[in-house]
mmCIF file of C-alpha atoms in Angstrom:
data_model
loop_
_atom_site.group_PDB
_atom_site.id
_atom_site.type_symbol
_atom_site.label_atom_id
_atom_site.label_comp_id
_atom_site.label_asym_id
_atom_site.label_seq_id
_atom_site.Cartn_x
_atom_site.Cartn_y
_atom_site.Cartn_z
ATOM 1 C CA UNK C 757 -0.817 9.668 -20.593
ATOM 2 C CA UNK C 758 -3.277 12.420 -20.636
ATOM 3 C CA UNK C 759 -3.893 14.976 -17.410
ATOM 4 C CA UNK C 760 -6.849 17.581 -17.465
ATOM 5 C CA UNK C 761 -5.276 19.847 -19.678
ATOM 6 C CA UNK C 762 -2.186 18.395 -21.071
ATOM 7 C CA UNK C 763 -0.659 14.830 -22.382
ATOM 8 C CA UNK C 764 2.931 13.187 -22.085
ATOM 9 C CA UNK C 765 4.005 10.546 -24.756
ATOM 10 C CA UNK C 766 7.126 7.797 -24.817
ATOM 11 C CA UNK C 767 8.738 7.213 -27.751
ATOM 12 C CA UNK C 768 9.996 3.871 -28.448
ATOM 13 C CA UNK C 769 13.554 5.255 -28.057
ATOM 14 C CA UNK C 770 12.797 6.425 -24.366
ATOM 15 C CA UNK C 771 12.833 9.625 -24.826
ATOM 16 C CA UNK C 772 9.712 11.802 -22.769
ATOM 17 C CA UNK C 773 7.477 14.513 -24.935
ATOM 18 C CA UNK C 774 4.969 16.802 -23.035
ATOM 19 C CA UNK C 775 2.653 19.438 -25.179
ATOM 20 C CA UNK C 776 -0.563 21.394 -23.819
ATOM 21 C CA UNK C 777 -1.277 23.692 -21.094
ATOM 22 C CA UNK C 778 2.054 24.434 -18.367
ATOM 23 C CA UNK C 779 0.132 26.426 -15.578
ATOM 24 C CA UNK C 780 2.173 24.442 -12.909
ATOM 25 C CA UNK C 781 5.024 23.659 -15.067
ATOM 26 C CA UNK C 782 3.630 20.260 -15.777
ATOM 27 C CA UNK C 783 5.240 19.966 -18.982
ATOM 28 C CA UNK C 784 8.555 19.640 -17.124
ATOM 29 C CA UNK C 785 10.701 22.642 -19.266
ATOM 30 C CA UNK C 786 11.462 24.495 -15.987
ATOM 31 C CA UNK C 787 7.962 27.574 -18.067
ATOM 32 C CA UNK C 788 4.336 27.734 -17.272
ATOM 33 C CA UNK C 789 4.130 28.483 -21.151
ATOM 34 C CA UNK C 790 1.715 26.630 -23.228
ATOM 35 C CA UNK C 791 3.098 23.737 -25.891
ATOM 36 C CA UNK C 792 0.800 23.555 -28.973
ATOM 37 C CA UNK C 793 2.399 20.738 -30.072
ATOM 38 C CA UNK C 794 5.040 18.018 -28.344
ATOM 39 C CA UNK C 795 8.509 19.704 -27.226
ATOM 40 C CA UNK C 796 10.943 16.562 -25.739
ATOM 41 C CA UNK C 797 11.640 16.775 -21.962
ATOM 42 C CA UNK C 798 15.264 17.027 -22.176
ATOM 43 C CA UNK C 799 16.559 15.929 -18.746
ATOM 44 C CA UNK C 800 15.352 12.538 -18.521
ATOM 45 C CA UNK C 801 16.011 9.763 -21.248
ATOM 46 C CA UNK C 802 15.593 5.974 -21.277
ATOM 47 C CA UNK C 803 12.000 6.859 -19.806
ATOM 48 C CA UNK C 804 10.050 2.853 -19.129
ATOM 49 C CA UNK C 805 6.924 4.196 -17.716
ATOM 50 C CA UNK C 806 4.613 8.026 -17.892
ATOM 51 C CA UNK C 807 1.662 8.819 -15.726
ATOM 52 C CA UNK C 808 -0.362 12.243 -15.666
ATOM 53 C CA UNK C 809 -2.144 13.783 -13.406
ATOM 54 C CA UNK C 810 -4.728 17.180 -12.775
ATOM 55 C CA UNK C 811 -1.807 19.625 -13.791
ATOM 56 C CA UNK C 812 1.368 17.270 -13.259
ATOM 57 C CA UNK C 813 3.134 14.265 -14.851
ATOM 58 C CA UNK C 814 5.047 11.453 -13.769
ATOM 59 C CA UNK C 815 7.836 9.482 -15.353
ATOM 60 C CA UNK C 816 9.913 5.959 -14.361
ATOM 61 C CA UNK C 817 13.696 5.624 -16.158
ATOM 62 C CA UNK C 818 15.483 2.360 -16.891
ATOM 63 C CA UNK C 819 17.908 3.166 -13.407
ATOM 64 C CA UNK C 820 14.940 2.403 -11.141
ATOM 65 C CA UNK C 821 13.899 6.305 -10.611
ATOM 66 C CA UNK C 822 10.773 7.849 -10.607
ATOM 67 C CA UNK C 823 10.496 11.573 -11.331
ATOM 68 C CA UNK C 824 7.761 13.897 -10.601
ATOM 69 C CA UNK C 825 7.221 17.751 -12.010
ATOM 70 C CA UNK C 826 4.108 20.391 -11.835
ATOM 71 C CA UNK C 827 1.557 21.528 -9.196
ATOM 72 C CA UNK C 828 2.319 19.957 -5.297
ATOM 73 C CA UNK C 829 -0.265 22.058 -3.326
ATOM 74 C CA UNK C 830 -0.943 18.631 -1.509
ATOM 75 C CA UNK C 831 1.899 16.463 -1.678
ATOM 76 C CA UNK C 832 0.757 14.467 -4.272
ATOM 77 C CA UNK C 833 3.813 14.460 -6.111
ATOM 78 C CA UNK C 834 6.103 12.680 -3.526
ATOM 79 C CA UNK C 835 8.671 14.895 -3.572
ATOM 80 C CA UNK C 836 8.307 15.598 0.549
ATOM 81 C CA UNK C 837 7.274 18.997 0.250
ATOM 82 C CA UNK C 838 3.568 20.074 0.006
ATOM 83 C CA UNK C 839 2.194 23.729 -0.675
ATOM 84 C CA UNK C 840 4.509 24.203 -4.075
ATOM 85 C CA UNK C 841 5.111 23.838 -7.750
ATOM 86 C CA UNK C 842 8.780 22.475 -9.925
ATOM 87 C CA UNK C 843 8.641 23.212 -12.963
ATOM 88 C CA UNK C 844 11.590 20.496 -13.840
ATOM 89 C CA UNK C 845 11.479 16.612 -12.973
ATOM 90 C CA UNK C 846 12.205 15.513 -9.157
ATOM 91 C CA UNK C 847 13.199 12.306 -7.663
ATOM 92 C CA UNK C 848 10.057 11.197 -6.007
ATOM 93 C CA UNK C 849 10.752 9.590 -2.609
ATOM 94 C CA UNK C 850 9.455 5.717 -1.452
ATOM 95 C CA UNK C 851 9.120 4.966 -4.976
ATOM 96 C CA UNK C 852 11.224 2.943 -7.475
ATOM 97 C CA UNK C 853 11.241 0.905 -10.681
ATOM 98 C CA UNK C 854 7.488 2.053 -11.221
ATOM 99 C CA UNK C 855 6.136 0.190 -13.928
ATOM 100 C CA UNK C 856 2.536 2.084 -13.955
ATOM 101 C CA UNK C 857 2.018 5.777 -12.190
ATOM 102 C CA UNK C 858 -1.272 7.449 -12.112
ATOM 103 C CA UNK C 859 -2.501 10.962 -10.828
ATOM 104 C CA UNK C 860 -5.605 12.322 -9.722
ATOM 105 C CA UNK C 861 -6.321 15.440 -8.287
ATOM 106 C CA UNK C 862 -4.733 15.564 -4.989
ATOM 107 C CA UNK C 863 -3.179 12.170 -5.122
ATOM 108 C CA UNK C 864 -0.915 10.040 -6.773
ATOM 109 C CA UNK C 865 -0.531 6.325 -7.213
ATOM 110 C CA UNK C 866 2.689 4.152 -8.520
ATOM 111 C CA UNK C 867 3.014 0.235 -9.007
ATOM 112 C CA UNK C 868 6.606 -1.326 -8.442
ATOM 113 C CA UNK C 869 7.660 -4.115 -10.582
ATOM 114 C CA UNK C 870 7.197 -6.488 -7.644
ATOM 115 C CA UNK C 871 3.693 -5.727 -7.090
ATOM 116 C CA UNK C 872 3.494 -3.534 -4.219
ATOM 117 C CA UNK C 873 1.582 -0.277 -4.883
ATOM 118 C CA UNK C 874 2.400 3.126 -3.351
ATOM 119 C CA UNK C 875 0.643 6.414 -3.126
ATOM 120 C CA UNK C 876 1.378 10.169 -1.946
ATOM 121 C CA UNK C 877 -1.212 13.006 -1.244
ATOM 122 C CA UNK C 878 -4.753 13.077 0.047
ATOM 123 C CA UNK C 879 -5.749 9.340 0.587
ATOM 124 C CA UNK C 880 -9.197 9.591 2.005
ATOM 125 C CA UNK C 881 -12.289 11.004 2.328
ATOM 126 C CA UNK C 882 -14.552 11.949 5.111
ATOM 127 C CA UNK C 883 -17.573 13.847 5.171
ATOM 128 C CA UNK C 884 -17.122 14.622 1.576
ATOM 129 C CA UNK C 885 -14.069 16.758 2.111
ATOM 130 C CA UNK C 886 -9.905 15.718 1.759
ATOM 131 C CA UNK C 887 -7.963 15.383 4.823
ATOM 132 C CA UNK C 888 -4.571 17.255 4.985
ATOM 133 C CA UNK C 889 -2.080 15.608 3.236
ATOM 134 C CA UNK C 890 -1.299 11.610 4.659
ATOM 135 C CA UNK C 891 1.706 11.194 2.895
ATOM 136 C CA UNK C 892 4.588 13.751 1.769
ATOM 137 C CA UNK C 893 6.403 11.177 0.202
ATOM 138 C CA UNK C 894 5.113 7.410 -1.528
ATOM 139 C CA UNK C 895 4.146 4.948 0.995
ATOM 140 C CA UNK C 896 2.499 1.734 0.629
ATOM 141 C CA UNK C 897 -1.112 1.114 -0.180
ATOM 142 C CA UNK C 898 -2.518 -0.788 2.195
ATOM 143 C CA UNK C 899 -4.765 -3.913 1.945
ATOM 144 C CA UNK C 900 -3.890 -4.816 -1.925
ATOM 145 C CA UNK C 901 -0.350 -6.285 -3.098
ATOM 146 C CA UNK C 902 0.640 -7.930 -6.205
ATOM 147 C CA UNK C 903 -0.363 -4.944 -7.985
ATOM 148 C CA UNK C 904 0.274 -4.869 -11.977
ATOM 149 C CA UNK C 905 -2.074 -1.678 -12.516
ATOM 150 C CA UNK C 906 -3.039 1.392 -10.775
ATOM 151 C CA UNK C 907 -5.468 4.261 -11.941
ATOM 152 C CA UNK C 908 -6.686 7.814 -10.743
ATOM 153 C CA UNK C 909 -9.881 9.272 -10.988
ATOM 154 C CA UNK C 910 -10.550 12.953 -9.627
ATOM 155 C CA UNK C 911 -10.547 11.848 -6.185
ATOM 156 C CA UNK C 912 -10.625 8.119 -6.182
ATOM 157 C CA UNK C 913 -8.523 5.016 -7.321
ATOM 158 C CA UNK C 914 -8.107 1.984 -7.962
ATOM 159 C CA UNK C 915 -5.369 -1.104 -8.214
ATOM 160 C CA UNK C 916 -5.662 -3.857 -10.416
ATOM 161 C CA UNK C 917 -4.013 -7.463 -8.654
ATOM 162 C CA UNK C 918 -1.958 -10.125 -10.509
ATOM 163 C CA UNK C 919 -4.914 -12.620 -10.072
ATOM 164 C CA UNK C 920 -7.350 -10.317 -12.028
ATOM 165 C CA UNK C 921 -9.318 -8.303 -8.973
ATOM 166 C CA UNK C 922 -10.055 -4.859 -8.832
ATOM 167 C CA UNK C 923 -9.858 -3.091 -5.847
ATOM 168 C CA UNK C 924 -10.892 0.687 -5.472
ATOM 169 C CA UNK C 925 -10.696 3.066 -2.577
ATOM 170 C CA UNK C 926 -11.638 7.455 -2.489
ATOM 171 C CA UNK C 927 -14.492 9.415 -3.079
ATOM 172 C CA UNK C 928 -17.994 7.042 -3.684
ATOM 173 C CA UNK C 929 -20.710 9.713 -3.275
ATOM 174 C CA UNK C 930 -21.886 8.678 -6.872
ATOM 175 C CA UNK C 931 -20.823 4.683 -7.138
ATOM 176 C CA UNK C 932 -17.824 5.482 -8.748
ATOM 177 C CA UNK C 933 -16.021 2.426 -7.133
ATOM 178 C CA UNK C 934 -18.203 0.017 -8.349
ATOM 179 C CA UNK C 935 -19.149 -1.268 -5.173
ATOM 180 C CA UNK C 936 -22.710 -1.317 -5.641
ATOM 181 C CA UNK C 937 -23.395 1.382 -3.069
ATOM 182 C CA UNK C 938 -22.506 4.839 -2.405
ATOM 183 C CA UNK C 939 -21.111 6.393 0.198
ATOM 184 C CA UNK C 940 -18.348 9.450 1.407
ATOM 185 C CA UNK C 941 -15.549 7.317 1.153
ATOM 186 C CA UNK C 942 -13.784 4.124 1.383
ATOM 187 C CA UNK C 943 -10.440 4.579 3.071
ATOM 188 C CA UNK C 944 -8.788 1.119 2.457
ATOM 189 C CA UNK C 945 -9.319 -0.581 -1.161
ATOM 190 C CA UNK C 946 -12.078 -3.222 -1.425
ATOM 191 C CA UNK C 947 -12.527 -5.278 -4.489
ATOM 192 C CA UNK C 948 -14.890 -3.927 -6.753
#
């Protein structure tokens, strides 16, 4: 998983490596020093599932948890606080057995294993500016379900169903969605 300035890998034996920049503690070593090349995170193991955001990361463990570290200046980590930073992993609330998480810039997105999809942060757009923060912790998506993938852009997203549709939602002043038009913002996803 790759953020704007720094990357998270799972090894094959679960275990969770972070290297780059650490400005927010995003690399989840409780520093805001820099890794120049992968250092393990050492309190999570049996890791099934990594997402990365602007300057945080996400990961899903084999007990159904989902843990969230880095920059929370709009809730977008889930963690029911807004306005912050943790520098370690935290149990992200509304959220479990995550088999895909995604970040963007003030929002994140996370797809439980039976296909409902959940986000935390900034949802919408209007007038080309972000809302205060919707959601302090991960509630559901609205309009989409049997979610297998979900995906961040800077401040858009998108959910990809079981039966093959795409639907996208956020920030479409340049036809990022897909939707063949643009716009400020869509608030509920629409198949692309």
């Amino acid at each position: 998983a790759a953020g704007n300035s720094h990357a998270l890998a799972r090894k094959a034996d679960g275990t969770l490596w972070a290297w780059g920049e650490n400005y927010s503690g995003q690399l989840g070593d409780g520093s805001t020093y820099a890794a120049f090349s992968p250092a393990q995170v050492t309190n999570l193991a049996q890791v099934n599932a990594i997402g990365a955001g602007n300057e945080n990361s996400f990961a899903s463990v084999a007990d159904g948890s989902v843990w969230a570290w880095g920059r929370c200046n709009n809730a977008e980590l889930g963690i029911g606080v807004c306005y912050t930073w943790t520098g370690t992993p935290t149990r992200v609330k509304g959220l479990s057995f995550a088999t895909n998480l995604a970040g963007g810039v003030n929002f994140s997105l996370g797809a439980q294993s039976g296909g409902a999809a959940k986000w935390a942060g900034w949802k919408r757009i209007e007038t080309g500016e972000w809302l205060v923060p919707e959601s302090y912790e991960m509630v559901d998506l609205s309009g989409v379900a049997t979610v297998v993938k979900v995906a961040c852009g800077c401040s858009f997203g998108g959910a990809l169903r079981r039966d093959g549709v795409l639907c996208t939602f956020g920030d479409n002043e340049y036809g990022q969605l897909g939707l063949g038009v643009t716009n400020i913002g869509i608030e509920t996803p629409a198949p692309a």
